[in-house]
C-alpha positions as MATLAB code, in Angstrom:
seq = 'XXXXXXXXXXXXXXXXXXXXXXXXXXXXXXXXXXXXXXXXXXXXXXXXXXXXXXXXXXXXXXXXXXXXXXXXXXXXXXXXXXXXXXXXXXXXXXXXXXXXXXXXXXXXXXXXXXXXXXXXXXXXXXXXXXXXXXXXXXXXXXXXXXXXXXXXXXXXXXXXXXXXXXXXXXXXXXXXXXXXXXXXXXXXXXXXXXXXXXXXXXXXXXXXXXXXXXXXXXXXXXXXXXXXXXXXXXXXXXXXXXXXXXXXXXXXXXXXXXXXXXXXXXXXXXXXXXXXXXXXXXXXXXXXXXXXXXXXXXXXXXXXXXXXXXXXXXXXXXXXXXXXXXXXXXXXXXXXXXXXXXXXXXXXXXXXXXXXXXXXXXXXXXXXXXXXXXXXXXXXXXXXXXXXXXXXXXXXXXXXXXXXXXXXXXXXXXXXXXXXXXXX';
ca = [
     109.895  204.605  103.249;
     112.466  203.787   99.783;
     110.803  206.117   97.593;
     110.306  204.439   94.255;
     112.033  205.140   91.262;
     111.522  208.820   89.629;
     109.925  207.470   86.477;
     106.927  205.267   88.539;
     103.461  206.987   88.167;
     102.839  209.210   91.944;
     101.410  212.431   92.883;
     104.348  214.519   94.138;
     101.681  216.574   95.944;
      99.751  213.266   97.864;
     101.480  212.617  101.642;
     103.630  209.875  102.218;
     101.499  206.155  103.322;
     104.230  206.310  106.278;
     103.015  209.525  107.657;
     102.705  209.801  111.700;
     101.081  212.022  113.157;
     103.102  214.819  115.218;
     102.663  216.910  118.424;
     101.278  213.387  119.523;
     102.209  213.537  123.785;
     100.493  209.682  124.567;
     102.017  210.205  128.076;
     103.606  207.563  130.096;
     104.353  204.270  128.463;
     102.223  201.031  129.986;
     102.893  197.154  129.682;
      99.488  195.463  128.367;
      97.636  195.146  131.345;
      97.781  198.941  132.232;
     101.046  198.887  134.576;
     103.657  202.044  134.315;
     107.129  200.796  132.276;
     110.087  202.262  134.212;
     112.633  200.845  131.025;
     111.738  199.502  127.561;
     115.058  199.247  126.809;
     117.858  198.299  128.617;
     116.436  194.665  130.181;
     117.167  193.762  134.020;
     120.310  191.393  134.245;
     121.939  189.837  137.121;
     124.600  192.130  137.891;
     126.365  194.666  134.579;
     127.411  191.672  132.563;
     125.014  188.922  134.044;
     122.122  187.002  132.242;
     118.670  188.291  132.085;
     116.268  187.639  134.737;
     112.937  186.024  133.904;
     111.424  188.486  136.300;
     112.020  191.200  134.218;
     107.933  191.089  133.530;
     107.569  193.877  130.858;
     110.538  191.921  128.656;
     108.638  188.572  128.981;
     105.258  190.609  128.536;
     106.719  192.436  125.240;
     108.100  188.883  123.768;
     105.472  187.214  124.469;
     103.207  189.223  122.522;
     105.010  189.860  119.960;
     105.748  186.062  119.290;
     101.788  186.000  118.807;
     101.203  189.050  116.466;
     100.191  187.267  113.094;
      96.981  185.719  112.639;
      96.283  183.100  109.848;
      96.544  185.385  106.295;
      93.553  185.074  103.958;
      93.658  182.121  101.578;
      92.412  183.946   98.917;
      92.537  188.205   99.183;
      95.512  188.165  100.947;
      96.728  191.284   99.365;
      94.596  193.884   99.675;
      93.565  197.733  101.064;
      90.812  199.329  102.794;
      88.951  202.523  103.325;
      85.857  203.760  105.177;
      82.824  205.568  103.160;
      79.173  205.960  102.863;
      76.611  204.448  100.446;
      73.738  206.526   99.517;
      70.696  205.869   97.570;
      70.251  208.176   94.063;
      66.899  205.791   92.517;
      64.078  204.615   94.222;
      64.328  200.814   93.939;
      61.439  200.604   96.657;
      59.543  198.221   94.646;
      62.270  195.728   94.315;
      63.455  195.728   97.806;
      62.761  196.405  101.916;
      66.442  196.226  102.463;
      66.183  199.518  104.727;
      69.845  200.705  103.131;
      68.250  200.909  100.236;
      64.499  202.200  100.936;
      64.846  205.995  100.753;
      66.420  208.082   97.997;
      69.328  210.551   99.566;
      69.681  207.676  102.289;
      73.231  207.268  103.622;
      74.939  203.831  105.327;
      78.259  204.047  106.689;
      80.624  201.805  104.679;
      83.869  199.959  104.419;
      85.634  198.647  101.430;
      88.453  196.184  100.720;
      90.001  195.810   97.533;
      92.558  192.722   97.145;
      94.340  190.511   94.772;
      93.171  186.992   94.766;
      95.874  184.382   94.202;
      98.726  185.247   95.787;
     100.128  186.196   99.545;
     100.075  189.282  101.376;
     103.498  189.900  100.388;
     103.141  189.803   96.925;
     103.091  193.146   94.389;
      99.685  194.353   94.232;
     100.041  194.760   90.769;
      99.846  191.310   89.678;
      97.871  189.807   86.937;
      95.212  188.783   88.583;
      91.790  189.541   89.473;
      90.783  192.079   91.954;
      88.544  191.362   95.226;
      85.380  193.685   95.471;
      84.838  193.754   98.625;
      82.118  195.767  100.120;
      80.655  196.236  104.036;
      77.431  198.418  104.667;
      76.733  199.015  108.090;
      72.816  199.119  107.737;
      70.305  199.949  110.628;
      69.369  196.021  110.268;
      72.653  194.774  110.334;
      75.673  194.049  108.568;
      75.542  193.688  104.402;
      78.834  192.429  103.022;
      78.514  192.069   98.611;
      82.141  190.266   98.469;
      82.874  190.428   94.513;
      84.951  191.086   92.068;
      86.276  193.365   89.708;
      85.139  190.923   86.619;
      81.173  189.988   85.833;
      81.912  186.553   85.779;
      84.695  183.883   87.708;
      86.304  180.769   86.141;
      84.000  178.267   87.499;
      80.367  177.605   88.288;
      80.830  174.574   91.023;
      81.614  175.096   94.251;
      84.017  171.677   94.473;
      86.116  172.917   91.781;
      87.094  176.233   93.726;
      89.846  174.473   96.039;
      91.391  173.062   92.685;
      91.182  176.463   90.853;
      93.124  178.018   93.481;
      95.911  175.860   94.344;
      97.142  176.308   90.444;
      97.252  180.220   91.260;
      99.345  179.430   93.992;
     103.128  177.684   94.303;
     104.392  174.468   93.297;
     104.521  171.964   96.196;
     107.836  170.842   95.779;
     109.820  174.473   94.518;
     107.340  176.537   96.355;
     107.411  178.267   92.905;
     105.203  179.772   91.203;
     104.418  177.065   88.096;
     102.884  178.190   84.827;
     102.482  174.686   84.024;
     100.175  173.625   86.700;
      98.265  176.793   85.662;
      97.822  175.900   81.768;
      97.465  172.134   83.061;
      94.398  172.536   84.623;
      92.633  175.745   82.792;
      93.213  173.831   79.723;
      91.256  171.077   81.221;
      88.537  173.456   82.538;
      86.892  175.137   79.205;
      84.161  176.768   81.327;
      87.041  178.929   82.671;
      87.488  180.772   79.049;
      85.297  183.715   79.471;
      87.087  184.655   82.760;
      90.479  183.616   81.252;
      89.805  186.210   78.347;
      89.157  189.265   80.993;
      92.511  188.431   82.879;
      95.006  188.359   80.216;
      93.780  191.144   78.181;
      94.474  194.957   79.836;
      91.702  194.277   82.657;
      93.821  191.643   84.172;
      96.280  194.616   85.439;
      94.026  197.297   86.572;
      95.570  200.694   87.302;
      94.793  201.109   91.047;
      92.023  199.791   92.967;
      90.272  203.847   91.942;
      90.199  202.664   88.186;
      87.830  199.364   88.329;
      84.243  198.381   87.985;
      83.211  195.929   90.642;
      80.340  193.049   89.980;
      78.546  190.867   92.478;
      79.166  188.283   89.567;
      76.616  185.956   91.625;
      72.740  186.566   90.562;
      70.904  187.719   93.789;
      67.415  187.912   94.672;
      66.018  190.845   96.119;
      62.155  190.732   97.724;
      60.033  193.264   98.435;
      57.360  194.219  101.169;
      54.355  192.603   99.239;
      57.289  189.316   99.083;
      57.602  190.078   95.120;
      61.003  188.635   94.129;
      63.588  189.684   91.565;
      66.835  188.928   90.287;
      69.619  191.372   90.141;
      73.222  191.090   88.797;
      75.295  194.183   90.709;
      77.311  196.436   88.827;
      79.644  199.062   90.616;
      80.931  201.345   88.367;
      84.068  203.116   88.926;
      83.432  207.430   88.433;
      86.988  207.601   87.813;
      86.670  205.742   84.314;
      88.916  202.810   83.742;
      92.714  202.845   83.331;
      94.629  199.802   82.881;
      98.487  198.986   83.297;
     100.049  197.381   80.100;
     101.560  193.826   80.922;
     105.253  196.008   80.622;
     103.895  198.253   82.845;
     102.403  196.382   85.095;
     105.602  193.531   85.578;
     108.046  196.743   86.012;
     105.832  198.021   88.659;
     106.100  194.556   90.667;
     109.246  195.379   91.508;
     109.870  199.295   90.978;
     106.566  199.569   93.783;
     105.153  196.298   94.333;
     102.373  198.353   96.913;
     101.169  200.563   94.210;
      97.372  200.101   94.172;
      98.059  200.101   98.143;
      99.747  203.634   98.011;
      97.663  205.247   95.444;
      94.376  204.511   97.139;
      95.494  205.874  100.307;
      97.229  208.896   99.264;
      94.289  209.847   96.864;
      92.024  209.880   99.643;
      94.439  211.424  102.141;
      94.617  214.305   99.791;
      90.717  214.572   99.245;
      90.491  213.158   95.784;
      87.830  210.324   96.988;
      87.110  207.869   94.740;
      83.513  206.740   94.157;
      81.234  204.279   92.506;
      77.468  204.220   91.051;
      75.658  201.147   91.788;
      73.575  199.567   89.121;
      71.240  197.040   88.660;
      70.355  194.505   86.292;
      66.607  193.168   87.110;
      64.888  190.259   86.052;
      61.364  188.941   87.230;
      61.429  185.112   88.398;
      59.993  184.061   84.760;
      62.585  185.953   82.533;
      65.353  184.463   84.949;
      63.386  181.057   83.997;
      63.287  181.334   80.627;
      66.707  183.043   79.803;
      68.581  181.777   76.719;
      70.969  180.566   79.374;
      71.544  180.057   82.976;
      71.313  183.341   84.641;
      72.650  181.439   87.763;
      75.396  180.404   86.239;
      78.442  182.778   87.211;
      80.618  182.014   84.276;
      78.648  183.613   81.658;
      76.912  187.490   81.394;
      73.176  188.753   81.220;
      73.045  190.809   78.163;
      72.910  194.649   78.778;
      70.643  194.716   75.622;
      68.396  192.308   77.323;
      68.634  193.873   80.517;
      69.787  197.346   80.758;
      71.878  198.744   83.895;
      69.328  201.014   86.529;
      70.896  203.346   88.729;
      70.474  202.743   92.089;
      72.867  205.035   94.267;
      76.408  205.796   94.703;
      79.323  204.964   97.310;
      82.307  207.603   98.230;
      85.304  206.502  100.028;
      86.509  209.629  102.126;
      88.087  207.653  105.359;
      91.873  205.895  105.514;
      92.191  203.334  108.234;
      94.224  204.594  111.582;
      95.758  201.172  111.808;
      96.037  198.446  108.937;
      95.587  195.171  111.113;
      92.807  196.581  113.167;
      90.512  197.384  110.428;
      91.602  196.180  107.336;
      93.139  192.581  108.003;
      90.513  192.062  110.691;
      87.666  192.879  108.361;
      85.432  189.633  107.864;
      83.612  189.444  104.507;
      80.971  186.936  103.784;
      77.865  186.636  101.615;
      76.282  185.053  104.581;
      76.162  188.136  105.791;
      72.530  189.079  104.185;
      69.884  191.378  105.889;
      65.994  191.358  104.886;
      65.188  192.266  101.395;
      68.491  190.414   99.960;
      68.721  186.412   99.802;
      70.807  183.996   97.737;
      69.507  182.617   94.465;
      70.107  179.200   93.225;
      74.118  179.947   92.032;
      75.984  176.788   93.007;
      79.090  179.038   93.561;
      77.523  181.382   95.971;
      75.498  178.471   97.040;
      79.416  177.109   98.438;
      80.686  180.666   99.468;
      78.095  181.395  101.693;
      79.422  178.838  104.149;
      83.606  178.925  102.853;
      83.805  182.996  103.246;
      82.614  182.710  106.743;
      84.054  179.768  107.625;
      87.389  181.128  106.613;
      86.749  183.961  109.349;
      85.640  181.277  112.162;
      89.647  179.993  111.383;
      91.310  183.523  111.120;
      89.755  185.481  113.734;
      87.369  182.982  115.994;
      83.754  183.203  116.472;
      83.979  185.992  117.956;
      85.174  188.238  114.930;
      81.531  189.942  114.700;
      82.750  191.786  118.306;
      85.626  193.233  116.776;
      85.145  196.721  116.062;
      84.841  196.541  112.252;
      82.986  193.887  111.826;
      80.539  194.900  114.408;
      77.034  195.921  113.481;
      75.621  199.270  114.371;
      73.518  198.262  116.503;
      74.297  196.002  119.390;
      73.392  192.174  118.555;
      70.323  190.855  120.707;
      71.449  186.985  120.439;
      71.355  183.828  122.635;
      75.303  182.886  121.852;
      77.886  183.154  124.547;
      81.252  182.813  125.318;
      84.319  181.366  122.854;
      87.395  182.572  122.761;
      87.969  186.441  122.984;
      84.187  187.353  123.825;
      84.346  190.777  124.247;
      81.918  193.416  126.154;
      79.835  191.378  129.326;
      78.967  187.989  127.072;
      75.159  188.676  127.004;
      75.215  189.258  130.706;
      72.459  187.943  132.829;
      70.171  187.104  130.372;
      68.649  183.996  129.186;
      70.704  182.132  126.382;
      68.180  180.098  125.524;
      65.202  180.434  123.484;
      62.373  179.840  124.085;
      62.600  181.497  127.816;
      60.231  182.721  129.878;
      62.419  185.811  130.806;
      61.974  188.269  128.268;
      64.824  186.919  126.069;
      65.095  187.310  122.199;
      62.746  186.217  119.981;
      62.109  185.705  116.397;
      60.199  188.143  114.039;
      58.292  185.462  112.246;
      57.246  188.896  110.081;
      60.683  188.805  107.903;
      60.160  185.921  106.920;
      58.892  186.396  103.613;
      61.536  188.806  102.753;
      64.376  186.602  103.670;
      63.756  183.468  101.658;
];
């Protein structure tokens, strides 16, 4: 690793990001399909000078994959970092929810967080002005729970159609494949419902210090229902226990190219040197009729719900204590999607999460397949009991011998008509 300049911000104390670990002894080295490799260097020619021989099966085996080693990048969130945690429940919220994650106070749920920048590629400084990705993953005992938000309460627009547009002008000019502050201005200055959001990003909050040092919203209203089927709605706050630091614009543009991976690194090395960063979980709660009789849309993602109206109530906390053991394995392969709900949580009216809950997860089907729930991090705890098969990459024995089919007379799957009322 270049170490960065003497005067950027780092922890002399943390470990380097580009630590291996040593004493390793991994044995004898394999090709991909398990066979011993008597030479991974010097390839097998025709004679001391001759050509290379196409039967020289571990060179063709080692090109060949590594011709194939990138997957499609993110759209949005390409730049981001990851960590492992828990969640655990402080409050009893009992009476607003039966999401089991969040039944029991002292309750823990295995976790895993990414934290991104939204606009630009994966190669871009992480310390761009820009909003941050929220991105959270609880492994619950009935199923996977992904809250993909952001770091800001609100986004720059409400409609789900206008989300393609909004992008593009965050990204580079057709023709220069520069970026162009004039197709930015062009269309925010045509798009007045963008303001509030506009306002957050180019004050102080637009360059966060880190990914430690910044609240995190669901943005979207959800609804949460309850074992009787009672139904509220809930704005998410996540509240950083570090307090919040911001870069100053100077700061921040110096640090793009003094240590363009500085949210990246500081993450990491804080937890690699036990300094885990954490975040309390609040709620803001409103029965169906104050939701219906707001002052304003509370479904409406571009605008707030007063904290004088509606106060914040503590509902539990989440630690990140876990680095990844390989980047591409469990943070670029992570799948996020609000689609990924389990009983006690549902969507509420919001046109923009209304459009996400298909684009997030459609976005995975393109990156990783349908068959991205197999992979290890996206996996649930506890093995799916489905009737889908096959697709590329199925992993494990496909479902086996069992029906895929429902309904079946042969024991197969069925549905718990009794969740019903806590899913809708």
């Amino acid at each position: 690793m270049i170490p960065p300049p003497k005067d950027v911000k780092q922890d002399p104390q943390a470990p380097s990001s580009t630590e291996l670990p040593a004493n390793l002894n991994l044995g004898r080295m394999t090709n991909s399909v398990g066979a011993p490799v008597s030479d991974d260097i010097a390839p097998l020619t025709l004679g001391a000078r001759g050509p290379i021989l196409l039967e020289d099966l571990h060179l063709v085996d080692k090109l060949s994959h590594f011709d194939r080693e990138r997957i499609p990048e993110r759209v949005v969130h390409a730049k981001g970092a990851g960590a492992h945690g828990y969640f655990e429940v402080t409050k009893d919220i009992s009476h607003l929810t039966r999401a089991d994650f969040l039944s029991t106070v002292g309750k823990r749920t295995p976790m895993f967080a990414r934290f991104s920048t939204v606009a630009r590629e994966s190669g871009s400084a992480d310390t761009e002005r820009n909003p941050r990705g929220f991105a959270l993953k609880f492994y619950t005992e009935e199923g996977n729970f992904d809250m993909v938000g952001n770091n800001t309460p609100v986004f720059f627009v409400r409609d789900p159609a206008a989300f393609k547009d909004m992008i593009a002008v965050q990204k580079r000019d057709p023709r220069t494949h520069l970026p162009s502050t004039n197709m930015f201005w062009d269309y925010f200055t045509l798009q007045p419902v963008s303001f509030h959001q506009l306002l957050i990003q180019f004050s102080n909050r637009g360059t966060p210090d880190g990914f430690r040092h910044m609240h995190g919203f669901s943005s979207h209203t959800y609804k949460l229902i309850n074992r009787e089927g009672a139904a509220h709605y809930v704005k998410w706050h996540f509240r950083t226990d570090q307090g919040i630091k911001n870069l100053s614009s100077r700061e921040a543009e110096r640090l793009r190219g003094a240590d363009p991976d500085y949210a990246t690194r500081d993450l990491f090395d804080a937890i690699e040197r036990g300094d885990y960063p954490s975040w309390t979980l609040y709620f803001q709660v409103l029965t169906e009729e104050q939701a219906l009789n707001y002052k304003y849309d509370v479904f409406d993602v571009t605008k707030v719900i007063s904290k004088q109206d509606y106060p914040l109530q503590e509902v539990g906390r989440f630690v990140l204590n876990r680095n990844p053991e390989n980047y591409f394995a469990e943070v670029e392969q992570a799948a996020f999607a609000p689609s990924h709900m389990v009983p006690g949580i549902a969507p509420s009216p919001d046109r923009m999460l209304q459009g996400r809950l298909f684009s997030y997860a459609d976005t995975q089907l393109h990156r990783l397949g349908p068959n991205s729930a197999q992979l290890p991090i996206n996996s649930p705890r506890h093995r799916p009991v489905t009737t889908q098969r096959d697709g590329p990459m199925a992993f494990g024995d496909n479902g086996g011998r069992h029906a895929n089919y429902y309904p079946n007379s042969f024991g197969g799957p069925h549905p718990d008509p009794g969740i019903t009322e806590v899913q809708a």
